[in-house]
Structures are given as C-alpha cells and as structure tokens.
C-alpha cells in the first residue's frame, strides 16, 4: 500500500481518470452519397381530364373472377412516382424488399406517357402476358398485340425513358409481384393492332344486338301489318256492306221501275180497249 501525498490525493479525489470511458455518442456515417429527389422534366403537362387511369393488381388476386383492380385517376397529374418510401407525399407504394424508396416514375409529355427507372430496374410487359386484366368495374380492357416475339423489356436507371403503348402498358418494379398498368388512349406502337378475337367478339355482340333490334322492329312491323290487315278487313266489311246496300237499292229501284212499266202497259191496254169499244158503238 502506498503512502505519501500523491497516494493521499488520489485516494481523496476518487479513482484515477486514466482510461475512463466517456458516455456513448451518436455518429451517423454515410458510406455513399444520397441522390437528390427525382424531378420531372419541365415540359410535363397534365393529361386531359377523364382520359387515363392507373390500375394496380397483385398476381395472386387477379386470378379471382370476383377481384377488381385498384385504380387511381390521373387527372391533373403530370407525373407519378413509385417506391417503398412512406415519407414522400403522393408516392404510389410498393413494399417489396427489392423496391427502392424512390424506384421509378411516369410522366405525361407531348400526349404520351413515359416510364423512367429512377433508382432501380423496371420491367415493361405486354398485356398479352396477363389475360386476366380487369378495370375497376371488373370488365376486361381492349387487348392489343403485335408480331414481335419480345414481350417484356427491362430498363435500368442509366437507360433512357420508355414510351408506354397500348400493348406495352404493364410494368413492375424490381422483383415485385405487383403490376401497374395504364388504361386509356395510349398511342399504338410499331406493328401493334387490336386482337382479332376481341374484335370478332365485339362484332358478334354488336351483330346480336342488331339482330335483336331487327327482330323487335319486325315484330312491331308485324303488329302494324296485322293492324293494317285488320283495317283493310274493316274497310272490306264496310265495302261489302256498301255493295249490299247498293245492290239492294238497285234491286228496289229495278222493282219499282218494273212496276211502273207494268202499270204503264196496263194503262195503255185499258186505253186501247176503251178506244175500240167506242169505235164499235159508232159503227152501229
């Protein structure tokens, strides 16, 4: 045990401050630079009101015949961002693990919708790969296809924007099973045309509706024809009655004429007989 003024000072002032631990402090380390928030091009504009609708569906839900797609009207929205962040106002949320906080965006410019991969890969798919597409009312949309065998394309953040067409209007973020698609008058791509089966089906429906309308018109015409025949029958009955009345009148007139003629003949005979009798008397 040590004695002396140094030991006495150390004992009276407490433990030695040598290698004493300080309270833990908070230090944020940033290993890479954060990208600034994405900004749309200056020439973006809002689409015409009521023209476009953004739909969202999950692959497990869309196969249910009673399921409908979630929808978001794109009126007065020049751009929409997609990601997993819940702090950005107005972002369309996708909580998959492979989706970045600000993953992709779409914007409307020059009467077209463009898709841009911001911080992660985005896959654009043909609507022919999803036969169960439905709108918010549960009705299938018009289907378009092309002769191209490439039905999906993946774009990265360093790639240019991708124009959405009527066939390639479905896209997904990263490895997510959630799909987004835009319904509305999108432009036609190279070689794209409406599917023949869908066109023939609509033509068949229109033809059936036209046949029903024609049958209804023919039924109305038949009723009108029957009514006209009934009117002609009534006119025929009236004409027959008129003819009978005329014949009766003619017969009556003929009978009266005959009686008058017979009366005249009788008067002539009586007059001749009286004349002969007078002449005989004179001769005597």
mmCIF file of N, CA and C in Angstrom, residues 178-281:
data_model
loop_
_atom_site.group_PDB
_atom_site.id
_atom_site.type_symbol
_atom_site.label_atom_id
_atom_site.label_comp_id
_atom_site.label_asym_id
_atom_site.label_seq_id
_atom_site.Cartn_x
_atom_site.Cartn_y
_atom_site.Cartn_z
ATOM 1 N N UNK A 178 -46.279 -7.203 -57.821
ATOM 2 C CA UNK A 178 -47.346 -6.228 -58.063
ATOM 3 C C UNK A 178 -47.144 -5.600 -59.434
ATOM 4 N N UNK A 179 -48.233 -5.505 -60.181
ATOM 5 C CA UNK A 179 -48.186 -4.905 -61.514
ATOM 6 C C UNK A 179 -49.003 -3.623 -61.542
ATOM 7 N N UNK A 180 -48.494 -2.691 -62.328
ATOM 8 C CA UNK A 180 -49.210 -1.449 -62.599
ATOM 9 C C UNK A 180 -49.457 -1.372 -64.110
ATOM 10 N N UNK A 181 -50.604 -0.831 -64.492
ATOM 11 C CA UNK A 181 -50.855 -0.620 -65.918
ATOM 12 C C UNK A 181 -51.768 0.594 -66.099
ATOM 13 N N UNK A 182 -51.627 1.219 -67.248
ATOM 14 C CA UNK A 182 -52.357 2.450 -67.568
ATOM 15 C C UNK A 182 -53.435 2.134 -68.590
ATOM 16 N N UNK A 183 -54.636 2.496 -68.274
ATOM 17 C CA UNK A 183 -55.750 2.352 -69.198
ATOM 18 C C UNK A 183 -56.150 3.688 -69.776
ATOM 19 N N UNK A 184 -56.343 3.718 -71.099
ATOM 20 C CA UNK A 184 -56.704 4.958 -71.769
ATOM 21 C C UNK A 184 -56.202 4.975 -73.201
ATOM 22 N N UNK A 185 -56.382 6.079 -73.900
ATOM 23 C CA UNK A 185 -55.980 6.184 -75.315
ATOM 24 C C UNK A 185 -54.474 6.351 -75.492
ATOM 25 N N UNK A 186 -53.716 5.313 -75.164
ATOM 26 C CA UNK A 186 -52.277 5.341 -75.396
ATOM 27 C C UNK A 186 -51.985 5.205 -76.887
ATOM 28 N N UNK A 187 -50.842 5.680 -77.353
ATOM 29 C CA UNK A 187 -50.520 5.550 -78.787
ATOM 30 C C UNK A 187 -50.190 4.109 -79.140
ATOM 31 N N UNK A 188 -50.384 3.757 -80.411
ATOM 32 C CA UNK A 188 -50.033 2.434 -80.906
ATOM 33 C C UNK A 188 -48.542 2.364 -81.194
ATOM 34 N N UNK A 189 -47.925 1.251 -80.812
ATOM 35 C CA UNK A 189 -46.520 1.036 -81.112
ATOM 36 C C UNK A 189 -46.334 0.467 -82.507
ATOM 37 N N UNK A 190 -45.108 0.109 -82.837
ATOM 38 C CA UNK A 190 -44.800 -0.437 -84.166
ATOM 39 C C UNK A 190 -45.454 -1.809 -84.320
ATOM 40 N N UNK A 191 -46.309 -1.930 -85.322
ATOM 41 C CA UNK A 191 -46.955 -3.210 -85.617
ATOM 42 C C UNK A 191 -48.044 -3.614 -84.658
ATOM 43 N N UNK A 192 -48.445 -2.749 -83.757
ATOM 44 C CA UNK A 192 -49.481 -3.115 -82.801
ATOM 45 C C UNK A 192 -50.867 -2.957 -83.417
ATOM 46 N N UNK A 193 -51.742 -3.892 -83.076
ATOM 47 C CA UNK A 193 -53.127 -3.857 -83.558
ATOM 48 C C UNK A 193 -53.998 -4.578 -82.548
ATOM 49 N N UNK A 194 -55.258 -4.307 -82.612
ATOM 50 C CA UNK A 194 -56.198 -4.952 -81.701
ATOM 51 C C UNK A 194 -56.335 -6.427 -82.051
ATOM 52 N N UNK A 195 -56.448 -7.265 -81.028
ATOM 53 C CA UNK A 195 -56.554 -8.697 -81.252
ATOM 54 C C UNK A 195 -57.803 -9.030 -82.046
ATOM 55 N N UNK A 196 -57.643 -10.005 -82.984
ATOM 56 C CA UNK A 196 -58.761 -10.361 -83.862
ATOM 57 C C UNK A 196 -59.891 -10.989 -83.086
ATOM 58 N N UNK A 197 -59.568 -11.820 -82.098
ATOM 59 C CA UNK A 197 -60.619 -12.476 -81.328
ATOM 60 C C UNK A 197 -61.476 -11.485 -80.575
ATOM 61 N N UNK A 198 -60.824 -10.476 -79.986
ATOM 62 C CA UNK A 198 -61.584 -9.465 -79.253
ATOM 63 C C UNK A 198 -62.446 -8.653 -80.198
ATOM 64 N N UNK A 199 -61.891 -8.333 -81.402
ATOM 65 C CA UNK A 199 -62.662 -7.573 -82.378
ATOM 66 C C UNK A 199 -63.857 -8.372 -82.868
ATOM 67 N N UNK A 200 -63.617 -9.684 -83.179
ATOM 68 C CA UNK A 200 -64.725 -10.514 -83.642
ATOM 69 C C UNK A 200 -65.769 -10.691 -82.552
ATOM 70 N N UNK A 201 -65.299 -10.805 -81.297
ATOM 71 C CA UNK A 201 -66.263 -10.931 -80.207
ATOM 72 C C UNK A 201 -67.142 -9.705 -80.073
ATOM 73 N N UNK A 202 -66.526 -8.510 -80.189
ATOM 74 C CA UNK A 202 -67.334 -7.287 -80.112
ATOM 75 C C UNK A 202 -68.249 -7.168 -81.324
ATOM 76 N N UNK A 203 -67.744 -7.571 -82.525
ATOM 77 C CA UNK A 203 -68.611 -7.536 -83.704
ATOM 78 C C UNK A 203 -69.783 -8.485 -83.535
ATOM 79 N N UNK A 204 -69.506 -9.675 -82.949
ATOM 80 C CA UNK A 204 -70.584 -10.630 -82.717
ATOM 81 C C UNK A 204 -71.611 -10.068 -81.753
ATOM 82 N N UNK A 205 -71.132 -9.412 -80.686
ATOM 83 C CA UNK A 205 -72.066 -8.807 -79.729
ATOM 84 C C UNK A 205 -72.906 -7.723 -80.403
ATOM 85 N N UNK A 206 -72.215 -6.876 -81.227
ATOM 86 C CA UNK A 206 -72.978 -5.834 -81.928
ATOM 87 C C UNK A 206 -73.976 -6.448 -82.897
ATOM 88 N N UNK A 207 -73.578 -7.561 -83.576
ATOM 89 C CA UNK A 207 -74.480 -8.224 -84.508
ATOM 90 C C UNK A 207 -75.678 -8.797 -83.784
ATOM 91 N N UNK A 208 -75.422 -9.424 -82.612
ATOM 92 C CA UNK A 208 -76.539 -9.975 -81.842
ATOM 93 C C UNK A 208 -77.482 -8.875 -81.384
ATOM 94 N N UNK A 209 -76.890 -7.749 -80.916
ATOM 95 C CA UNK A 209 -77.751 -6.634 -80.515
ATOM 96 C C UNK A 209 -78.545 -6.104 -81.703
ATOM 97 N N UNK A 210 -77.897 -6.060 -82.886
ATOM 98 C CA UNK A 210 -78.609 -5.601 -84.074
ATOM 99 C C UNK A 210 -79.718 -6.554 -84.478
ATOM 100 N N UNK A 211 -79.452 -7.896 -84.368
ATOM 101 C CA UNK A 211 -80.492 -8.866 -84.706
ATOM 102 C C UNK A 211 -81.666 -8.763 -83.754
ATOM 103 N N UNK A 212 -81.367 -8.572 -82.462
ATOM 104 C CA UNK A 212 -82.468 -8.399 -81.510
ATOM 105 C C UNK A 212 -83.287 -7.169 -81.841
ATOM 106 N N UNK A 213 -82.579 -6.090 -82.186
ATOM 107 C CA UNK A 213 -83.310 -4.868 -82.559
ATOM 108 C C UNK A 213 -84.123 -5.089 -83.810
ATOM 109 N N UNK A 214 -83.550 -5.845 -84.801
ATOM 110 C CA UNK A 214 -84.289 -6.116 -86.036
ATOM 111 C C UNK A 214 -85.502 -6.967 -85.749
ATOM 112 N N UNK A 215 -85.326 -7.976 -84.869
ATOM 113 C CA UNK A 215 -86.486 -8.802 -84.525
ATOM 114 C C UNK A 215 -87.563 -7.963 -83.844
ATOM 115 N N UNK A 216 -87.128 -7.070 -83.002
ATOM 116 C CA UNK A 216 -88.106 -6.184 -82.380
ATOM 117 C C UNK A 216 -88.817 -5.316 -83.402
ATOM 118 N N UNK A 217 -88.038 -4.798 -84.386
ATOM 119 C CA UNK A 217 -88.647 -3.975 -85.433
ATOM 120 C C UNK A 217 -89.592 -4.799 -86.277
ATOM 121 N N UNK A 218 -89.157 -6.063 -86.594
ATOM 122 C CA UNK A 218 -90.044 -6.909 -87.395
ATOM 123 C C UNK A 218 -91.312 -7.221 -86.630
ATOM 124 N N UNK A 219 -91.175 -7.438 -85.301
ATOM 125 C CA UNK A 219 -92.373 -7.677 -84.506
ATOM 126 C C UNK A 219 -93.309 -6.482 -84.522
ATOM 127 N N UNK A 220 -92.700 -5.285 -84.406
ATOM 128 C CA UNK A 220 -93.526 -4.073 -84.464
ATOM 129 C C UNK A 220 -94.160 -3.935 -85.839
ATOM 130 N N UNK A 221 -93.346 -4.241 -86.881
ATOM 131 C CA UNK A 221 -93.912 -4.150 -88.227
ATOM 132 C C UNK A 221 -95.018 -5.176 -88.418
ATOM 133 N N UNK A 222 -94.800 -6.414 -87.824
ATOM 134 C CA UNK A 222 -95.838 -7.437 -87.929
ATOM 135 C C UNK A 222 -97.122 -6.990 -87.259
ATOM 136 N N UNK A 223 -96.971 -6.382 -86.079
ATOM 137 C CA UNK A 223 -98.168 -5.882 -85.408
ATOM 138 C C UNK A 223 -98.832 -4.783 -86.219
ATOM 139 N N UNK A 224 -97.958 -3.908 -86.800
ATOM 140 C CA UNK A 224 -98.543 -2.863 -87.640
ATOM 141 C C UNK A 224 -99.221 -3.456 -88.871
ATOM 142 N N UNK A 225 -98.582 -4.517 -89.465
ATOM 143 C CA UNK A 225 -99.184 -5.166 -90.632
ATOM 144 C C UNK A 225 -100.490 -5.824 -90.267
ATOM 145 N N UNK A 226 -100.482 -6.485 -89.097
ATOM 146 C CA UNK A 226 -101.744 -7.099 -88.673
ATOM 147 C C UNK A 226 -102.805 -6.027 -88.434
ATOM 148 N N UNK A 227 -102.363 -4.914 -87.851
ATOM 149 C CA UNK A 227 -103.308 -3.812 -87.676
ATOM 150 C C UNK A 227 -103.800 -3.274 -89.012
ATOM 151 N N UNK A 228 -102.862 -3.192 -89.994
ATOM 152 C CA UNK A 228 -103.265 -2.725 -91.324
ATOM 153 C C UNK A 228 -104.210 -3.717 -91.969
ATOM 154 N N UNK A 229 -103.901 -5.026 -91.800
ATOM 155 C CA UNK A 229 -104.824 -6.021 -92.368
ATOM 156 C C UNK A 229 -106.174 -5.937 -91.690
ATOM 157 N N UNK A 230 -106.141 -5.699 -90.361
ATOM 158 C CA UNK A 230 -107.414 -5.525 -89.672
ATOM 159 C C UNK A 230 -108.163 -4.318 -90.191
ATOM 160 N N UNK A 231 -107.413 -3.220 -90.463
ATOM 161 C CA UNK A 231 -108.062 -2.036 -91.021
ATOM 162 C C UNK A 231 -108.600 -2.329 -92.409
ATOM 163 N N UNK A 232 -107.786 -3.102 -93.203
ATOM 164 C CA UNK A 232 -108.275 -3.444 -94.545
ATOM 165 C C UNK A 232 -109.495 -4.347 -94.442
ATOM 166 N N UNK A 233 -109.478 -5.257 -93.424
ATOM 167 C CA UNK A 233 -110.660 -6.099 -93.231
ATOM 168 C C UNK A 233 -111.878 -5.275 -92.865
ATOM 169 N N UNK A 234 -111.676 -4.294 -92.007
ATOM 170 C CA UNK A 234 -112.803 -3.418 -91.656
ATOM 171 C C UNK A 234 -113.286 -2.656 -92.872
ATOM 172 N N UNK A 235 -112.312 -2.171 -93.657
ATOM 173 C CA UNK A 235 -112.721 -1.465 -94.879
ATOM 174 C C UNK A 235 -113.448 -2.408 -95.832
ATOM 175 N N UNK A 236 -112.940 -3.679 -95.893
ATOM 176 C CA UNK A 236 -113.611 -4.662 -96.753
ATOM 177 C C UNK A 236 -115.029 -4.923 -96.290
ATOM 178 N N UNK A 237 -115.201 -5.051 -94.974
ATOM 179 C CA UNK A 237 -116.568 -5.256 -94.464
ATOM 180 C C UNK A 237 -117.456 -4.070 -94.807
ATOM 181 N N UNK A 238 -116.878 -2.879 -94.633
ATOM 182 C CA UNK A 238 -117.680 -1.697 -94.963
ATOM 183 C C UNK A 238 -117.996 -1.666 -96.464
ATOM 184 N N UNK A 239 -116.981 -2.005 -97.281
ATOM 185 C CA UNK A 239 -117.227 -2.019 -98.724
ATOM 186 C C UNK A 239 -118.267 -3.066 -99.096
ATOM 187 N N UNK A 240 -118.191 -4.235 -98.448
ATOM 188 C CA UNK A 240 -119.180 -5.282 -98.722
ATOM 189 C C UNK A 240 -120.585 -4.832 -98.326
ATOM 190 N N UNK A 241 -120.661 -4.186 -97.162
ATOM 191 C CA UNK A 241 -121.971 -3.671 -96.740
ATOM 192 C C UNK A 241 -122.470 -2.615 -97.713
ATOM 193 N N UNK A 242 -121.512 -1.759 -98.153
ATOM 194 C CA UNK A 242 -121.924 -0.735 -99.115
ATOM 195 C C UNK A 242 -122.409 -1.363 -100.405
ATOM 196 N N UNK A 243 -121.710 -2.420 -100.863
ATOM 197 C CA UNK A 243 -122.144 -3.094 -102.085
ATOM 198 C C UNK A 243 -123.501 -3.745 -101.900
ATOM 199 N N UNK A 244 -123.693 -4.378 -100.728
ATOM 200 C CA UNK A 244 -125.006 -4.999 -100.469
ATOM 201 C C UNK A 244 -126.095 -3.931 -100.453
ATOM 202 N N UNK A 245 -125.781 -2.818 -99.801
ATOM 203 C CA UNK A 245 -126.772 -1.749 -99.760
ATOM 204 C C UNK A 245 -127.066 -1.204 -101.155
ATOM 205 N N UNK A 246 -126.005 -1.081 -101.947
ATOM 206 C CA UNK A 246 -126.194 -0.590 -103.307
ATOM 207 C C UNK A 246 -126.985 -1.578 -104.147
ATOM 208 N N UNK A 247 -126.620 -2.886 -103.977
ATOM 209 C CA UNK A 247 -127.374 -3.903 -104.724
ATOM 210 C C UNK A 247 -128.832 -3.920 -104.301
ATOM 211 N N UNK A 248 -129.052 -3.795 -103.002
ATOM 212 C CA UNK A 248 -130.437 -3.757 -102.528
ATOM 213 C C UNK A 248 -131.174 -2.543 -103.081
ATOM 214 N N UNK A 249 -130.462 -1.436 -103.093
ATOM 215 C CA UNK A 249 -131.091 -0.234 -103.620
ATOM 216 C C UNK A 249 -131.365 -0.366 -105.111
ATOM 217 N N UNK A 250 -130.379 -0.939 -105.824
ATOM 218 C CA UNK A 250 -130.588 -1.149 -107.263
ATOM 219 C C UNK A 250 -131.736 -2.109 -107.515
ATOM 220 N N UNK A 251 -131.811 -3.166 -106.703
ATOM 221 C CA UNK A 251 -132.916 -4.119 -106.849
ATOM 222 C C UNK A 251 -134.263 -3.451 -106.570
ATOM 223 N N UNK A 252 -134.272 -2.622 -105.549
ATOM 224 C CA UNK A 252 -135.510 -1.915 -105.230
ATOM 225 C C UNK A 252 -135.906 -0.956 -106.352
ATOM 226 N N UNK A 253 -134.894 -0.252 -106.862
ATOM 227 C CA UNK A 253 -135.175 0.662 -107.973
ATOM 228 C C UNK A 253 -135.656 -0.103 -109.199
ATOM 229 N N UNK A 254 -135.008 -1.272 -109.455
ATOM 230 C CA UNK A 254 -135.427 -2.084 -110.610
ATOM 231 C C UNK A 254 -136.850 -2.587 -110.442
ATOM 232 N N UNK A 255 -137.181 -2.992 -109.213
ATOM 233 C CA UNK A 255 -138.546 -3.467 -108.945
ATOM 234 C C UNK A 255 -139.564 -2.350 -109.138
ATOM 235 N N UNK A 256 -139.219 -1.154 -108.603
ATOM 236 C CA UNK A 256 -140.142 -0.023 -108.784
ATOM 237 C C UNK A 256 -140.285 0.339 -110.251
ATOM 238 N N UNK A 257 -139.158 0.284 -110.982
ATOM 239 C CA UNK A 257 -139.220 0.598 -112.421
ATOM 240 C C UNK A 257 -140.092 -0.417 -113.168
ATOM 241 N N UNK A 258 -139.952 -1.689 -112.779
ATOM 242 C CA UNK A 258 -140.763 -2.728 -113.435
ATOM 243 C C UNK A 258 -142.245 -2.538 -113.130
ATOM 244 N N UNK A 259 -142.550 -2.233 -111.861
ATOM 245 C CA UNK A 259 -143.952 -1.994 -111.505
ATOM 246 C C UNK A 259 -144.507 -0.799 -112.252
ATOM 247 N N UNK A 260 -143.693 0.268 -112.344
ATOM 248 C CA UNK A 260 -144.145 1.438 -113.081
ATOM 249 C C UNK A 260 -144.371 1.120 -114.563
ATOM 250 N N UNK A 261 -143.489 0.276 -115.111
ATOM 251 C CA UNK A 261 -143.623 -0.103 -116.527
ATOM 252 C C UNK A 261 -144.853 -0.968 -116.742
ATOM 253 N N UNK A 262 -145.080 -1.888 -115.826
ATOM 254 C CA UNK A 262 -146.271 -2.734 -115.923
ATOM 255 C C UNK A 262 -147.537 -1.888 -115.801
ATOM 256 N N UNK A 263 -147.509 -0.908 -114.922
ATOM 257 C CA UNK A 263 -148.661 -0.032 -114.760
ATOM 258 C C UNK A 263 -148.931 0.759 -116.043
ATOM 259 N N UNK A 264 -147.836 1.224 -116.655
ATOM 260 C CA UNK A 264 -147.992 1.962 -117.920
ATOM 261 C C UNK A 264 -148.567 1.054 -118.999
ATOM 262 N N UNK A 265 -148.106 -0.184 -119.061
ATOM 263 C CA UNK A 265 -148.643 -1.119 -120.065
ATOM 264 C C UNK A 265 -150.129 -1.395 -119.835
ATOM 265 N N UNK A 266 -150.485 -1.556 -118.576
ATOM 266 C CA UNK A 266 -151.884 -1.807 -118.258
ATOM 267 C C UNK A 266 -152.770 -0.629 -118.661
ATOM 268 N N UNK A 267 -152.235 0.578 -118.348
ATOM 269 C CA UNK A 267 -152.996 1.768 -118.737
ATOM 270 C C UNK A 267 -153.129 1.859 -120.262
ATOM 271 N N UNK A 268 -152.084 1.491 -120.983
ATOM 272 C CA UNK A 268 -152.148 1.501 -122.453
ATOM 273 C C UNK A 268 -153.173 0.495 -122.941
ATOM 274 N N UNK A 269 -153.206 -0.674 -122.378
ATOM 275 C CA UNK A 269 -154.189 -1.697 -122.794
ATOM 276 C C UNK A 269 -155.613 -1.234 -122.490
ATOM 277 N N UNK A 270 -155.782 -0.646 -121.312
ATOM 278 C CA UNK A 270 -157.112 -0.152 -120.971
ATOM 279 C C UNK A 270 -157.559 0.956 -121.931
ATOM 280 N N UNK A 271 -156.605 1.825 -122.274
ATOM 281 C CA UNK A 271 -156.933 2.910 -123.186
ATOM 282 C C UNK A 271 -157.270 2.377 -124.576
ATOM 283 N N UNK A 272 -156.570 1.377 -125.067
ATOM 284 C CA UNK A 272 -156.854 0.795 -126.370
ATOM 285 C C UNK A 272 -158.195 0.068 -126.362
ATOM 286 N N UNK A 273 -158.451 -0.607 -125.269
ATOM 287 C CA UNK A 273 -159.745 -1.331 -125.194
ATOM 288 C C UNK A 273 -160.924 -0.351 -125.171
ATOM 289 N N UNK A 274 -160.799 0.770 -124.480
ATOM 290 C CA UNK A 274 -161.863 1.759 -124.452
ATOM 291 C C UNK A 274 -162.039 2.399 -125.832
ATOM 292 N N UNK A 275 -160.897 2.619 -126.503
ATOM 293 C CA UNK A 275 -160.968 3.222 -127.837
ATOM 294 C C UNK A 275 -161.668 2.273 -128.805
ATOM 295 N N UNK A 276 -161.409 0.989 -128.767
ATOM 296 C CA UNK A 276 -162.049 0.023 -129.648
ATOM 297 C C UNK A 276 -163.540 -0.093 -129.354
ATOM 298 N N UNK A 277 -163.865 -0.021 -128.066
ATOM 299 C CA UNK A 277 -165.290 -0.126 -127.717
ATOM 300 C C UNK A 277 -166.071 1.082 -128.235
ATOM 301 N N UNK A 278 -165.513 2.273 -128.197
ATOM 302 C CA UNK A 278 -166.173 3.468 -128.701
ATOM 303 C C UNK A 278 -166.355 3.389 -130.214
ATOM 304 N N UNK A 279 -165.349 2.884 -130.899
ATOM 305 C CA UNK A 279 -165.428 2.805 -132.359
ATOM 306 C C UNK A 279 -166.500 1.814 -132.770
ATOM 307 N N UNK A 280 -166.721 0.740 -132.066
ATOM 308 C CA UNK A 280 -167.752 -0.245 -132.359
ATOM 309 C C UNK A 280 -169.118 0.381 -132.187
ATOM 310 N N UNK A 281 -169.258 1.165 -131.103
ATOM 311 C CA UNK A 281 -170.541 1.807 -130.871
ATOM 312 C C UNK A 281 -170.875 2.764 -131.997
#
